[in-house]
Amino acid sequence: MSETSGNGSDILCVLSSNEWDRSAEGLVGAGRLLSDKTGGKLIAVTLGEWQDSALKQLGARCHQVRVGQTQVSVSGGIESMLDYLVKLAEEIQPASILFGNGTVEEEISPRLAFRLGGSSIGDAQALTISNNRIQVTRSVYGGKATAVMELQKSPAVVWIRSRAFPPAGPLPQSGSFETTVIQETSPESIELLQHHEDASEGVSLEEATMIVSGGRGLGGPEPFEDLKALAATIGAEMAASRAACDAGWVPHSWQVGQTGKKVTPELYLAVAMSGSSQHMMGITDARNIAAVNTDPDAPIFKHCRFGIVEDYRNVIGPLTEKLKSRKK
Amino acid sequence: MKLLVCIKQILDPEIPVRDFSIDREKLEADSANANQVTNIFCENALETALQLRDSVGESSITVICFGRESAEDSLRKALAMKADEACLVMNDLNHTPDSATTAHVLASAIESLGSFDLIFTGRESGDWGNGQTGAYLAEELKVPYLPFVDDIKQTDKGFEVRRQTESGWERYGIPASSVVTITNSDHNLPRIPKTRDIMMSHRKTITRVSFEDLKIRKDELNPQSDSVRPVKLFVPEKESACEFIEGENLNAKIDQLADKIMEIRSTL
Amino acid sequence: MNPSDATREVLWNISNSWIMYALLLPTLLIAGNGILLRIKRWKKGRPVDRLDRPLERLQNVWRHAVLQRRTMRNRYAGIFHAFIFWGFITLTLATTVVFLHHDFGWQIMQGRFYLYFQSLFVDLLGLLALIGVGMAAWRRAFLQPRFLVQSSEATWILVLAFIILGTGFLLEGWRIAATDDPWGNWSPVGSLIATFSIHWMSVETMQFFHWGVWWFHLLLVFGFIAWAPYTKMLHPLTATLNIYAANLKPIGASLKTIDFESEESFGINRLDHFTWKDLMDLDACTECGRCTAVCPAATAGKSLSPRDIILDLREKSRISNKRETTFSDPIIGTAPSLSTESLWQCTSCAACVESCPVSIEQFPKIIDMRRFQVMEEAVFPEPMQQALASIESRGHPFSGSRFSRLDWTEGLNIPEIKDRPDAEVLVWTGCGGSLVERNQKSSRALTKILDRAGISYAILGREEKCTGDPARRMGNEFLFQELAKQNIQTFEKYKVKTVVTSCAHCFNTFRNEYPEQGGQFEVFHHSEYLKRLLDQGKLPMKSSSDRKITLHDPCYLSRHNHMTEDARSLLQQTSSQPLIELERNRQNSFCCGGGGGLSFTEEPSEQRVNRQRADEILKTDVDTVAVACPFCTTMLEDGINACKGSRDIKVKELSELILESLETEE
């Protein structure tokens, strides 16, 4: 197969998170973007336990929903899941298989592509079809450049920044449902021994609408306590730059950037961080970026809507107090 | 125990914006004004392997790199960090192949080197950042695969590893001969080599492997044969419209900052 | 009474004086053993050529041992030390005269020489010594300067000195009184005591006491002589030797070069890897504490103390003396002063070396020990690791800098040497001058001045690499030598003959350290070069400003190279106001905190060296602080901004101030 799309080719969207959230909306939106162009069907594949209401939302927007019921947890049953997806893809022969962003999706995409003889790429910020081939726009060189990559072998397996894509509206006709029980086909060579969630109150970083983030300039773990107090005041989540995570000041699950989370809040308040291009790759889809930094020429300000040139030590405490009083 | 670490040499991610330019013909970054460095995650991978060797003893670490002539520097640095063997798979192609092709070449080279108890790669590279080579390599070698690992211990059955997830971490048991990709953590920052080891690294031989040695036909490797290829590469325009909050004094400035934050918050 | 007959009876009132001679032998044996033990220790050190150029060395001995010039820099301590020093030297000479007169039969202790020298001068100098001892005791008991070491040894030395001097005067007084010495008045202190004694003592009593005190005095003196080589009181000897063997090169050239081909261990972690001069340093130390009192890290409240490093090493060498093998024991981390934490606080400012009255080289030893940690153990602070890793892979220490080496030239027409190979001078911008935003302004100013002066210059641009100064001071001698090799190759490629740089660190490395690596070119600090242009009439100054300027001398000019006046001459042209001197200026300048790799670290604000200097500057009423080094510029600007409050005070690089005062072009 040398062409990845053509008239009537179908598009598969694999949804592994089990709710109808912004991420799922974006993923389906991206799928529709492609299926509208190919003229084929958009087929949603769900993994994990889905609520009926969520499936209904999905059905309204896709031509078909393949409900994959699985006994094993997503991360513990990769081999069986891959086998299921390979079988499904061989049956449907889609032009493209889309995943959302997550460590599991990142893991599966290339392996699925390999098994299907297709091509794969990740972190897609935009999708187009050109010369019947799928093209993916993504940041490269640590955010210094943008590349358009062409996937030359079909199917094109792509994991996307799902929140960066607009949601799709309902189709005139709801899609059909088909349920399959995912069997344990291959023995799992990898055994899950322990699962640990970092303590976090509130929503996940990716879903957060307000984020307070700290960088290397904080100099240690203690100032993060002040940032936490600030975040708590406005109901924001906490994030950090790679430097702060690598230093062991905060857990790695807080890391935002090229190799951390890609976030899409309404407000991203960056405190004492310079804003390396690698970090900016994680917040390109933030609606508003604001910064507190002593260096007016710090690159972070080039991406900000507003900012204050000041030592964070003089700002965070009073700011928290003022926000507290404004809330009342 | 035999450990293998795949490393990649990349354009220095810290290259200043002014020195960064694009080779429009090759559709990759121009390397004229840039340093080449070892990809940081590959260094994390090597460090993790070194620590594993330190903890179990009696092991050898082979470092392999698919790259240009200049990648010898990265291999020498790995030897200075006390890797035992180094192997350079020479890329004398006119283009930089995609992850799938790279994994294919590496897999051939690894098979020619023998079998390994664990194969390490970095989770992704700081240049193209695809993060796929490790997965493709595992598929090529038909061995188990686990990405985003930041800690490894030897067990009776194989290895116990810690994998970072979006919201925390998980521990897995994995069998010998698996491929793991390594991510950064606070305990796998690459070690600083001792001066004597740097000096010794220059006296060690680096095994060179060519496409011919691997029976890979060079003429079959070109951008068109890759599964993914760049069709456009450009430096994005960034507009700066930051409003710097001014005020009579700090208090007034913070007041305005608070107003702006509350304004955004009220739209939620 | 004929003055030419004047003399006195030696050993008056003393019988059985052979006991004295019998006691002298063991005294000298014990003392000699003490001295030999020390020499044996020094011989365990490695060779270093410190006996060349004897004339210059003797000159140093004259200045600093005999005239006590460096000791005098501290007024109070300098005065009492000189009193005691000259006092005891004179008393020793006088005793020698007696010895020669009595035992050798050289009849010299008579006539006018006896009156002027042996009586009057010796008497007065003895009095000065007594006053000196009193001042010293007062300082120990009441003044108690911050970095003074209180030790029982020091107290005993003062007590002994006091008793020896005191009993000496009593003996003299009683002898004058009892013998009714006609020349007694020539010994004013003695005759004063004689006058008092006569009032309440009979001649017999005096004779009796004289006899007893004489033997007591003798025993004390002999005891002191025997004991001294085991205490810091050997320093009249060791310090003199040490001053003789001092480093004759500029301080900026005092780091040792390692031959990586032949050396077995890089850096130092055992006593016998130091040179014999390093080991002699330990025994020359008088514990005066001046090095620690001027050490910016110590005064900022950090744990580094150059004096304690010397004393702790000395302690180890003394213990080692007893068991032969221990000269090879590890030293790093075995005492608080030798902890890795302390060793990494040194800014390499060399204030310790400059302040030492006895020519001890403290900071090079710190670098020796850093070398061991970096090159042998590869364990050292993370910020330093980052800086060194960055130098290694990018050729500059500013990890994370977003600037390229050419960003500062934006909008200016600054030629690169590859485009202007015939340029008269190469302007070396340095990493600090090109990659740190604040300094880009000064770098631009310098090129504008050169443009106005009509100098044909060029820069290296992207081909510039760190000179290796920070690498060397952070202990990575290997990296330093690699960088030096590369830069020298680049210079040779472009046939560079003259280099001008505004970085005091680059300058020092080029001038003092590159020749040994094969660098054959002339280098000027820009203050030096611009002063020349001024003298040649190439800098057309217009009417000057009314800035109130002070100059912060960079350590790497003022101390490492004793260059202090060019910048001052230039600054005087830029303002109608007189230049204001800081309390600590020229060779006594106080570090900005940026040397030795410290500018790459984040320190707790209360321990920052630059704040101390900023406080000192803010005590004056200046509105402009002139600096002449990019590291000083950023460190001081940070310090001043943190401490100045609402005061209008600016940190300006020398070039910026000169450019302001240049006549605008027609």
GROMACS .gro file of C-alpha atoms in nm, chain B residues 12-19 33 35-37 77 189-196 198-199 202-203, chain C residues 260 263-266 375-378 380 385 392-394 399-404 406-407 410 462 478:
model
   50
  340ASP     CA    1   2.241   2.088   2.047
  341PRO     CA    2   1.888   2.165   2.172
  342GLU     CA    3   2.031   2.474   2.343
  343ILE     CA    4   2.138   2.624   2.012
  344PRO     CA    5   2.063   2.998   2.019
  345VAL     CA    6   1.781   3.109   1.791
  346ARG     CA    7   2.022   3.316   1.584
  347ASP     CA    8   2.238   3.015   1.505
  361ASN     CA    9   2.674   2.680   1.329
  363ASN     CA   10   2.726   2.176   1.812
  364GLN     CA   11   2.637   1.814   1.805
  365VAL     CA   12   2.562   1.663   2.143
  405LYS     CA   13   3.187   1.029   2.578
  517LEU     CA   14   2.133   1.259   3.541
  518PRO     CA   15   2.435   1.151   3.340
  519ARG     CA   16   2.749   1.119   3.548
  520ILE     CA   17   3.055   1.334   3.493
  521PRO     CA   18   3.340   1.126   3.356
  522LYS     CA   19   3.674   1.121   3.534
  523THR     CA   20   3.957   1.282   3.344
  524ARG     CA   21   4.155   0.962   3.326
  526ILE     CA   22   3.821   1.064   2.918
  527MET     CA   23   4.186   1.013   2.828
  530HIS     CA   24   4.050   0.809   2.320
  531ARG     CA   25   4.261   0.496   2.321
  856PHE     CA   26   4.873   1.476   3.180
  859GLU     CA   27   5.116   1.264   3.612
  860GLU     CA   28   4.969   0.970   3.799
  861SER     CA   29   4.706   1.153   3.995
  862PHE     CA   30   4.536   1.474   3.890
  971MET     CA   31   3.926   1.510   3.767
  972GLU     CA   32   3.980   1.210   3.992
  973GLU     CA   33   3.649   1.171   4.170
  974ALA     CA   34   3.414   1.357   3.938
  976PHE     CA   35   3.140   1.830   4.280
  981GLN     CA   36   2.896   2.044   3.662
  988GLU     CA   37   3.277   2.108   2.701
  989SER     CA   38   2.996   2.082   2.451
  990ARG     CA   39   2.933   2.446   2.358
  995SER     CA   40   2.431   2.673   3.023
  996GLY     CA   41   2.091   2.775   2.896
  997SER     CA   42   2.201   3.105   2.743
  998ARG     CA   43   1.974   3.194   2.457
  999PHE     CA   44   2.231   3.415   2.290
 1000SER     CA   45   2.471   3.337   2.013
 1002LEU     CA   46   2.709   3.730   1.738
 1003ASP     CA   47   2.383   3.857   1.886
 1006GLU     CA   48   2.324   4.308   1.570
 1058ARG     CA   49   3.154   3.203   1.645
 1074PHE     CA   50   4.233   1.900   3.143
   0.00000   0.00000   0.00000
